[in-house]
Coordinates of C-alpha atoms in Angstrom, one line a residue:
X136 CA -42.0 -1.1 -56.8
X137 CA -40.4 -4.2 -55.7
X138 CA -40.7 -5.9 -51.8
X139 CA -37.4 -6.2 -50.4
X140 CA -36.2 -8.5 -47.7
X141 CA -32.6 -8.7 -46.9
X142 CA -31.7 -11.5 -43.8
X143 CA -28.9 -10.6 -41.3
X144 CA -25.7 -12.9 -41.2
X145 CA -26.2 -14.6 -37.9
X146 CA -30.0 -15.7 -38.9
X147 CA -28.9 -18.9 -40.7
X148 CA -25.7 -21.2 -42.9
X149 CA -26.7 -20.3 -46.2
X150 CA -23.6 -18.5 -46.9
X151 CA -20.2 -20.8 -47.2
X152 CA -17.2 -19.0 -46.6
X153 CA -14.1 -21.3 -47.7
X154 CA -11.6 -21.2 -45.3
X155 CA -8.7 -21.1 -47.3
X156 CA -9.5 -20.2 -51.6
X157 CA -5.8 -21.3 -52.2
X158 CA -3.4 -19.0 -55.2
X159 CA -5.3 -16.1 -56.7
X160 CA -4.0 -14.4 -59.7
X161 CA -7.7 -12.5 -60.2
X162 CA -9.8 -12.0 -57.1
X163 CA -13.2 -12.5 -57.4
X164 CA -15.2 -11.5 -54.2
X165 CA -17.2 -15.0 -54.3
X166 CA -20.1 -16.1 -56.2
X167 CA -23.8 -14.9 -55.4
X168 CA -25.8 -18.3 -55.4
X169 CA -29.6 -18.0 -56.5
X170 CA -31.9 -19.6 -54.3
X171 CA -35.3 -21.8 -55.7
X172 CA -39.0 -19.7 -56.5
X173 CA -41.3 -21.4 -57.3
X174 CA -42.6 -19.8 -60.6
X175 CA -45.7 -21.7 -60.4
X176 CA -47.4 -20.1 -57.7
X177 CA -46.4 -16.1 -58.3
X178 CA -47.0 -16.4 -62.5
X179 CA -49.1 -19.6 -62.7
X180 CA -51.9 -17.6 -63.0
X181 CA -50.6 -15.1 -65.5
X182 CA -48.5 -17.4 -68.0
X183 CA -48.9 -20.5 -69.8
X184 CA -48.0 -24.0 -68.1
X185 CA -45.0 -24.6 -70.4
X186 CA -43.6 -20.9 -70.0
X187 CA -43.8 -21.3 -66.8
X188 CA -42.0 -24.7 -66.5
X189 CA -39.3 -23.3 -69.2
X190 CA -38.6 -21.0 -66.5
X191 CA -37.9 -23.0 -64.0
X192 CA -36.0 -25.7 -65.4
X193 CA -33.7 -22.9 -66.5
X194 CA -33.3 -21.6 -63.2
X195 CA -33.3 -24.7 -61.3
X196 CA -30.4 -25.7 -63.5
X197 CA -28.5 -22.3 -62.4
X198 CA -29.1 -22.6 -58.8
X199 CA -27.8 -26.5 -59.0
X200 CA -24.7 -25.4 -60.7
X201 CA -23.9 -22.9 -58.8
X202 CA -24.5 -24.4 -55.8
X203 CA -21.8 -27.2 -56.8
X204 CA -19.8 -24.7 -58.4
X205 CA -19.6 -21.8 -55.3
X206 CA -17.7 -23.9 -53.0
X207 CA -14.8 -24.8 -55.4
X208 CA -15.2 -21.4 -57.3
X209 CA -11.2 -20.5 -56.6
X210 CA -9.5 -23.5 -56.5
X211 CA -6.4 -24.0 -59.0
X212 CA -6.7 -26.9 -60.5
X213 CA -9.0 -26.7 -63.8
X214 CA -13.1 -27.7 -63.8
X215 CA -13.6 -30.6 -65.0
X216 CA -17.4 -31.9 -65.2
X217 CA -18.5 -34.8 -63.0
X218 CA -20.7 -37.5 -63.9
X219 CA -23.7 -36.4 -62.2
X220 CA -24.7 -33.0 -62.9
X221 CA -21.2 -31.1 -62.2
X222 CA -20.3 -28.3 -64.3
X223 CA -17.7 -26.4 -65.7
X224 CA -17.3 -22.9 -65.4
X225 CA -18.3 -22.4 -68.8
X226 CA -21.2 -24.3 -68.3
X227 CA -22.7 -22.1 -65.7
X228 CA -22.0 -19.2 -67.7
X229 CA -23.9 -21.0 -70.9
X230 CA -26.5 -21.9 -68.4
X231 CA -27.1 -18.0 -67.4
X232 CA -26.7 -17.0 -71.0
X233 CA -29.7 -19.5 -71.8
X234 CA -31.9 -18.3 -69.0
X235 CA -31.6 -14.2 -69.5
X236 CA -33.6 -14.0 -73.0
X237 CA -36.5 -15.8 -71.1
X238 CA -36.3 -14.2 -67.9
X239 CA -36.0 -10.7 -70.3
X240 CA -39.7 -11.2 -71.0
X241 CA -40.8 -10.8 -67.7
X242 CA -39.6 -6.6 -68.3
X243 CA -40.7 -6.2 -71.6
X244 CA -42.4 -2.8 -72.1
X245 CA -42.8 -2.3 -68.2
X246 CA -44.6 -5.7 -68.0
X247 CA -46.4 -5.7 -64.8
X248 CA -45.2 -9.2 -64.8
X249 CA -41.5 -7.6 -63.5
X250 CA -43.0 -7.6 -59.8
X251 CA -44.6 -10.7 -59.4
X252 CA -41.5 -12.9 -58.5
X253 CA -39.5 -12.7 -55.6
X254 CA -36.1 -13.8 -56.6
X255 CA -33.7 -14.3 -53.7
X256 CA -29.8 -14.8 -54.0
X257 CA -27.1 -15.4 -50.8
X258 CA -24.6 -12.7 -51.0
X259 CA -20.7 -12.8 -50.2
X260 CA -19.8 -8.8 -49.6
X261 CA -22.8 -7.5 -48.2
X262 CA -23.5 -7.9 -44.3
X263 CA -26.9 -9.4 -45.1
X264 CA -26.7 -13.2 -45.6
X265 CA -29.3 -12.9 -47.9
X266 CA -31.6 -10.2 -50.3
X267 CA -35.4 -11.0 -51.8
X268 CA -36.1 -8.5 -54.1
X269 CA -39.6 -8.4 -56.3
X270 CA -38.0 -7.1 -59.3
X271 CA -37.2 -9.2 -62.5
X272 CA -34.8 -6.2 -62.8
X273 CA -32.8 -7.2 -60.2
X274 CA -32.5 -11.1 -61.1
X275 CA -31.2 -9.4 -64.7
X276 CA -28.7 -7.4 -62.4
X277 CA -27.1 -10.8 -60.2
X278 CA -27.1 -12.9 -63.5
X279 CA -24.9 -10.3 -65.0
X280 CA -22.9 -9.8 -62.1
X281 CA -22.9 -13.9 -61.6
X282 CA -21.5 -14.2 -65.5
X283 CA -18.9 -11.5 -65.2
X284 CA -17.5 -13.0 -61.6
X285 CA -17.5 -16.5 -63.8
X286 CA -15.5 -14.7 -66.4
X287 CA -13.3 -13.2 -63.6
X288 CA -12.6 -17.4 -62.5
X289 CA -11.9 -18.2 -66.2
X290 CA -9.4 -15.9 -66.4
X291 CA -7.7 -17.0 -62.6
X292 CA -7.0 -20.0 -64.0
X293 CA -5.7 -19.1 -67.0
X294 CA -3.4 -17.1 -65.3
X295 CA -1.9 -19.6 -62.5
X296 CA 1.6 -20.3 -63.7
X297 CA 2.4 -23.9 -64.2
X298 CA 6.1 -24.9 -63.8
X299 CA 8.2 -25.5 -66.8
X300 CA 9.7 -29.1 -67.8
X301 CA 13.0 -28.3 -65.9
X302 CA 11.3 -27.4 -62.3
X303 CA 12.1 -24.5 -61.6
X304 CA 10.3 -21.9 -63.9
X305 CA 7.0 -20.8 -63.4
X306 CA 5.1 -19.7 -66.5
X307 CA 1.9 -18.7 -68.4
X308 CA 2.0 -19.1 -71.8
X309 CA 1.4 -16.5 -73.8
X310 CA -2.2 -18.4 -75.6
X311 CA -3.4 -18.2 -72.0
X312 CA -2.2 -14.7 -71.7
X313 CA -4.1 -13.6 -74.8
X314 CA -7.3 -15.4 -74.2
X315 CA -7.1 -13.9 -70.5
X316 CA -7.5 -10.4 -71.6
X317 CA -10.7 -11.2 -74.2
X318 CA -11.9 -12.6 -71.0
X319 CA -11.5 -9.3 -69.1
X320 CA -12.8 -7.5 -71.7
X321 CA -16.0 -9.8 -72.0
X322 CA -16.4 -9.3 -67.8
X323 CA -16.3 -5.7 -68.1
X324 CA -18.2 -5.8 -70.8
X325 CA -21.3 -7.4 -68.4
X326 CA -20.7 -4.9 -65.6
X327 CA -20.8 -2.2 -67.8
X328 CA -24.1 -3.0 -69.3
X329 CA -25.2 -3.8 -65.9
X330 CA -24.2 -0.1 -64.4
X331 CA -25.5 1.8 -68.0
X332 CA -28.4 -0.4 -68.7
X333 CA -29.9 -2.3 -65.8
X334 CA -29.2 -0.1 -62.4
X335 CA -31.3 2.8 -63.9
X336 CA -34.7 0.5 -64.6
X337 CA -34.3 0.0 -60.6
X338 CA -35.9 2.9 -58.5
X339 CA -33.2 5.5 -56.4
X340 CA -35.1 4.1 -53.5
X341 CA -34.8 0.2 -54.4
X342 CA -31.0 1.1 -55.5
X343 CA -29.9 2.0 -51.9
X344 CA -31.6 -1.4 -50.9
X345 CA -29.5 -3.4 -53.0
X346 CA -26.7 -5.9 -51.4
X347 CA -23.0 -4.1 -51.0
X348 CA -22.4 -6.9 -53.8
X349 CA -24.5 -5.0 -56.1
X350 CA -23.6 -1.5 -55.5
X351 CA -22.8 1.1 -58.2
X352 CA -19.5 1.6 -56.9
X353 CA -18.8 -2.2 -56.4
X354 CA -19.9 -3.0 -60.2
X355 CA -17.6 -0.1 -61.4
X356 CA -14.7 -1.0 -59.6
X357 CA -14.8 -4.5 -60.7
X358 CA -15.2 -3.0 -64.2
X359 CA -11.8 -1.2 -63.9
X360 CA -10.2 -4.1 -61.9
X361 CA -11.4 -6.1 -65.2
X362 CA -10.1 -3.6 -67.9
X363 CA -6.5 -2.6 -65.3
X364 CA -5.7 -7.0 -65.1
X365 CA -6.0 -6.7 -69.1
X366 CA -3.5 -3.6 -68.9
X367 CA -1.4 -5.6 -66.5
X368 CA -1.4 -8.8 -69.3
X369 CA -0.5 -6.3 -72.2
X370 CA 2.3 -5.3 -69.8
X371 CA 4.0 -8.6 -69.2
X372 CA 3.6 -9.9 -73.0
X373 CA 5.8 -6.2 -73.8
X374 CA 8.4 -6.9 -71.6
X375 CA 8.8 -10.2 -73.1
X376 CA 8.7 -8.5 -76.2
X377 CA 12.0 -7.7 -78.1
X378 CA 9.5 -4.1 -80.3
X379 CA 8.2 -3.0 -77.5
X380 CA 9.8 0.5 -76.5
X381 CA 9.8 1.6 -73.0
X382 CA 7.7 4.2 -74.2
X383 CA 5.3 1.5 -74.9
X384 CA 5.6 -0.1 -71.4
X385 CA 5.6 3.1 -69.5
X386 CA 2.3 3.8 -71.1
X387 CA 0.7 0.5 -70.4
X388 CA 2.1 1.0 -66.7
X389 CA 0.1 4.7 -66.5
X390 CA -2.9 3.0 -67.7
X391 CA -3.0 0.4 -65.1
X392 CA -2.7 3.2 -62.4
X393 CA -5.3 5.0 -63.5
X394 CA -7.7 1.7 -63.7
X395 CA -6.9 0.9 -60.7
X396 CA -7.0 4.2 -59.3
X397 CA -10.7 4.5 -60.2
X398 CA -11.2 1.3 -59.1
X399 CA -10.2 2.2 -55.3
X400 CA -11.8 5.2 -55.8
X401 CA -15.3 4.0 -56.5
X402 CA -15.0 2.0 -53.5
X403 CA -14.1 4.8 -51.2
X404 CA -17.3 5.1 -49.5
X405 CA -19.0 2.0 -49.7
X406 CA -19.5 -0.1 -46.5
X407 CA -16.8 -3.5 -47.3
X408 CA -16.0 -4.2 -43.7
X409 CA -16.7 -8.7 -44.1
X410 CA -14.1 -11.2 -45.1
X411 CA -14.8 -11.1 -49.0
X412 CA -15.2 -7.3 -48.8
X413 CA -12.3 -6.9 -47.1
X414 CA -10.1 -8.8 -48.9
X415 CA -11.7 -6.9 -52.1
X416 CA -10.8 -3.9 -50.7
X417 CA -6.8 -5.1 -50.2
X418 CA -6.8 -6.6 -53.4
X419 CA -7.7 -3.4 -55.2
X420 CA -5.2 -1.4 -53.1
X421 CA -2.2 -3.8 -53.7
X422 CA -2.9 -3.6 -57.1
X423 CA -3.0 -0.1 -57.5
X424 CA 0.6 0.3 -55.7
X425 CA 1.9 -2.0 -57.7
X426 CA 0.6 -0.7 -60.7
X427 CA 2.4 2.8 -59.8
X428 CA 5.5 0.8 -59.3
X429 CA 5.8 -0.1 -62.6
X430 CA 4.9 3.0 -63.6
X431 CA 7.3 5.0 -62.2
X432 CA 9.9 2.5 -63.1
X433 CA 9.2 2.9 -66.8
X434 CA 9.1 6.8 -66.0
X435 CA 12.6 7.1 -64.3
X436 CA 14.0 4.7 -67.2
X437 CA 12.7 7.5 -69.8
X438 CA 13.9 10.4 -67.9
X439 CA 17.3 9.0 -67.6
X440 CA 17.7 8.9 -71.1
X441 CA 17.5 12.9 -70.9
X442 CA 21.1 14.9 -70.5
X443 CA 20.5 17.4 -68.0
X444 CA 21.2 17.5 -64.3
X445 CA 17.5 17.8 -63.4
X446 CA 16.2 15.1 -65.4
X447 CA 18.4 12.9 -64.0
X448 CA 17.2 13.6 -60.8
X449 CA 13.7 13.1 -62.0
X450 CA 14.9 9.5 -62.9
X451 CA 16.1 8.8 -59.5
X452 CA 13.7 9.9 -57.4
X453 CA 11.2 8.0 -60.0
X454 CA 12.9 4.7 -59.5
X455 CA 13.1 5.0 -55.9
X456 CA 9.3 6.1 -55.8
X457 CA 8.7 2.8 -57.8
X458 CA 10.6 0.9 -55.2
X459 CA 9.0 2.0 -52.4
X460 CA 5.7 1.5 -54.0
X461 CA 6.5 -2.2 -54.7
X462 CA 7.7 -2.7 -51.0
X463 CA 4.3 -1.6 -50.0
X464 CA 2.5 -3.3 -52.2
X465 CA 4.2 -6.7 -51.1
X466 CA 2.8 -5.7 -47.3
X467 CA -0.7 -5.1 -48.3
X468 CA -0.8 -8.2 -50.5
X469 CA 0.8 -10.1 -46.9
X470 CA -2.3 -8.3 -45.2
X471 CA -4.7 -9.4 -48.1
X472 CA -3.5 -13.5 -48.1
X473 CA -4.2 -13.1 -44.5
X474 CA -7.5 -11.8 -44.3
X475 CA -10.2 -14.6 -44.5
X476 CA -11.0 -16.3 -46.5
X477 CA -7.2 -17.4 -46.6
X478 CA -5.6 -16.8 -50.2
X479 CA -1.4 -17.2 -51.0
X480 CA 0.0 -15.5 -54.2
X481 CA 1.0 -18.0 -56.8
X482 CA 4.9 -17.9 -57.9
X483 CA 5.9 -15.1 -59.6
X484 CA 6.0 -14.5 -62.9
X485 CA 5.3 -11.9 -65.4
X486 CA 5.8 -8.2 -65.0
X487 CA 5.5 -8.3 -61.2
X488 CA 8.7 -11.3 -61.9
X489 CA 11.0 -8.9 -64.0
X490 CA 10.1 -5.3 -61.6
X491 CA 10.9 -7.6 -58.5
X492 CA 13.9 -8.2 -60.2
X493 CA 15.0 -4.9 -62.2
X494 CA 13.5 -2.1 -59.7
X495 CA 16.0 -2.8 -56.8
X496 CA 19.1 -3.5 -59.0
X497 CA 18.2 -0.2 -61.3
X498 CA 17.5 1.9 -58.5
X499 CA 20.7 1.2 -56.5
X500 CA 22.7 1.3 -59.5
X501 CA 21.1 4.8 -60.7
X502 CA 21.5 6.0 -57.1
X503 CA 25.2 5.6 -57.1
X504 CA 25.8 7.0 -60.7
X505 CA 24.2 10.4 -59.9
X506 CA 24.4 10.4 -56.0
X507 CA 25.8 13.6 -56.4
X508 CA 22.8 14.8 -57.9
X509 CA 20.4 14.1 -55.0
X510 CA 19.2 13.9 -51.5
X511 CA 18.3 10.1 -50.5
X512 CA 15.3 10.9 -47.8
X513 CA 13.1 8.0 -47.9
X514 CA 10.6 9.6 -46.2
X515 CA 9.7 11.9 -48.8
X516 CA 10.3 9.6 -51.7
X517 CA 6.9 9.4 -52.9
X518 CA 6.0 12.7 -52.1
X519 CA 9.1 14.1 -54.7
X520 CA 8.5 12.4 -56.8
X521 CA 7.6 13.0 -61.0
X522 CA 4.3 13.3 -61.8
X523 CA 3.2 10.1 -64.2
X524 CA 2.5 11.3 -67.9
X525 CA -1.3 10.9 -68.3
X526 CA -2.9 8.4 -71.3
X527 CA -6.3 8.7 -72.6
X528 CA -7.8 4.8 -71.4
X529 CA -7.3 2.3 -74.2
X530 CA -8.6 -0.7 -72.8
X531 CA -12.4 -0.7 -73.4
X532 CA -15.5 -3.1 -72.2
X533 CA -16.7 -5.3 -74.7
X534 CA -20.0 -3.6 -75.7
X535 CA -22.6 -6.5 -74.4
X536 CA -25.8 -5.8 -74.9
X537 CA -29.1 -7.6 -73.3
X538 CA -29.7 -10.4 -75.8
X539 CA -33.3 -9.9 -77.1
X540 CA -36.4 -11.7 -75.3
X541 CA -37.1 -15.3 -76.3
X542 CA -39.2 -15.9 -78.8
X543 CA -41.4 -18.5 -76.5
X544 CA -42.8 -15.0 -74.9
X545 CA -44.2 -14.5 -78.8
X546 CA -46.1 -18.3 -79.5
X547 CA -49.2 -18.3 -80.1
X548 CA -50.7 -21.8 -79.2
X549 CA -50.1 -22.6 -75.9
X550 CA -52.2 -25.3 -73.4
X551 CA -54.4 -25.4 -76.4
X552 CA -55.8 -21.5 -76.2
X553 CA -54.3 -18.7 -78.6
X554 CA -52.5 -16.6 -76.8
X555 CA -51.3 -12.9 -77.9
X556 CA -47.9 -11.6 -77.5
X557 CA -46.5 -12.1 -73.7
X558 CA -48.9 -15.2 -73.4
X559 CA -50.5 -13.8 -70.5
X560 CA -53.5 -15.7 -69.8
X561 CA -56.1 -12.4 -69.0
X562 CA -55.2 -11.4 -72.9
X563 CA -56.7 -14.8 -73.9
X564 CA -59.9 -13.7 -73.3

């Protein structure tokens, strides 16, 4: 069950598209804003007045928030609350957090309750401006999805360098580094209890209806995207470390491919052809090239230590394999900044500072050593290649679970009648 009604782009201005979402350091395809029910008239005769108020207020405060909150959603400087009802990132996300053990009621034991509600949200990715869905399932689904993409900002703006006290250095430090990768871990975390948990209490049929934003695939490859920025964190804190053996590095830089490998695979299919989904696509696509240049780098740098002719070829072909994977990656993140909404790349810094760096300067320097030993043909670089040592995962999603239902749903004196469990009116009798 559940009444669907999805509205085509062109049929109103609901969805804002920023023309320009200045330096990104994490994408995150917009925000899907809620849009007001009234609660009133599809459970006023089902629940008691204040239950039903409580629900509102909490989602009135939601859709305020992120209304103000949307527009501004990847800008670089910090939040900061405004006088009037403004909010902070983490205040939206505390603001979700409060609503879902109240809304969870409406789905305890199969409640009937579920498919009262029509709960509409504006999306960014999908063609659709806008889906309605009679499911409290699928309100559970976009809050989750709406906290993880929150989580996703938090972590943007950690990760933004700032320039250091002589001008000309720009930096993260290394608190912000950490803190960023709990923060990926806690957004995977809700869009894997999203894809485990939530998507199967939806019907096949309903699933297919769902917005692009919403999709299995999408939720899964912002999972990995989540769990291979971690990977890519881990990565810059290990070069900057003086313990870390390439060893180490290399198999932080294998991991990253293969997160970002299932990332762009889980989006293969899926129909991403507007601005946001567009740009998604790109994003994860540059990322996963640039992951294999790092991790072909590390590669050659290992299989250089060996003594024999053919490992030393190995090494070489690696190092030019991660050079030409970093030159493409620098076109598709040019083709990415300039697909709207407009985006730039904040200065570098980080591992993508030091491979910029060491890759060219390594590779030439290798390539003259053992010139004898090979064949330059750029054309085939990639093709010949070593194949990458594979790493069981290590990065894992935080295991979130649903929080339990309110214990409003369980009072028994409310609007002066004793109500059982669920306080539905028709078991007052």
């Amino acid at each position: 069950m559940g009444c669907l009604v999805s509205t085509p782009k062109d049929s109103g201005g609901n969805r804002r598209i920023p023309g320009n979402i200045g330096e990104i350091s994490v994408y995150v395809p917009g925000l899907r804003i809620p849009k007001p029910v009234d609660f009133s008239q599809s459970l006023g005769n089902h629940l008691s007045r204040n239950l039903v108020e409580r629900l509102s207020a909490l989602r009135t405060r939601i859709v305020v928030m992120a209304g103000q909150e949307a527009p501004t959603i990847t800008r670089t400087r910090r939040k900061s609350a405004t006088q009037h009802g403004g909010s902070t990132l983490a205040d939206l996300l505390q603001a979700l957090e409060d609503y879902l053990p109240v809304l969870l009621g409406l789905v305890k034991d199969g409640s009937p309750l579920q498919h009262k509600v029509s709960f509409v949200w504006i999306n960014q990715e999908d063609d659709a401006e806008e889906t309605a869905i009679s499911n409290a399932w699928y309100e559970v689904l976009s809050v989750l999805h709406l906290m993880a993409m929150l989580a996703l900002s938090q972590a943007n703006l950690l990760l933004l360098p700032r320039t250091s006290a002589d001008g000309h250095h720009a930096k993260v430090s290394e608190e912000n580094r950490r803190a960023s990768v709990d923060i990926f871990l806690k957004a995977a975390g809700y869009l894997d209890c999203a894809v485990r948990h939530v998507l199967p209490q939806l019907s096949t049929e309903l699933r297919r209806e769902l917005p692009v934003d919403l999709a299995e695939g999408v939720l899964r490859a912002l999972c990995l995207q989540a769990l291979g920025q971690g990977a890519d964190v881990q990565l810059g804190m290990a070069i900057d470390s003086t313990k870390a053996t390439l060893a180490v590095k290399r198999r932080l830089a294998c991991e990253m491919v293969k997160y970002w490998q299932q990332a762009q695979d889980n989006l293969m299919n899926l129909p991403l052809t507007n601005g946001w989904a567009e740009k998604h696509r790109l994003y994860v696509k540059w990322k996963y090239n640039e992951s294999k240049g790092a991790a072909y780098y590390y590669h050659g740098l290992i299989l250089d230590e060996g003594n024999t002719e053919k490992s030393h070829q190995m090494a070489v072909a690696a190092l030019q394999a991660a050079d030409e994977y970093l030159k493409e990656s620098k076109k598709i993140s040019e083709a990415f900044n300039a697909t709207p909404p407009l985006s730039r790349n904040p200065p570098l810094w980080g591992t993508m500072k030091f491979l910029c760096e060491k890759v060219p300067k390594d590779t030439s320097s290798k390539s003259r050593i053992n010139r004898d030993l090979y064949t330059y043909e750029s054309s085939r670089v990639i093709e010949t290649a070593p194949t990458l040592p594979d790493f069981v995962l290590a990065l894992k999603p935080d295991d979130y679970q649903l929080p339990p239902m309110d214990n409003c749903w369980n009072e028994n004196n409310v609007n002066g009648g004793h109500l059982g469990p669920g306080l539905l009116k028709s078991d007052a009798r």
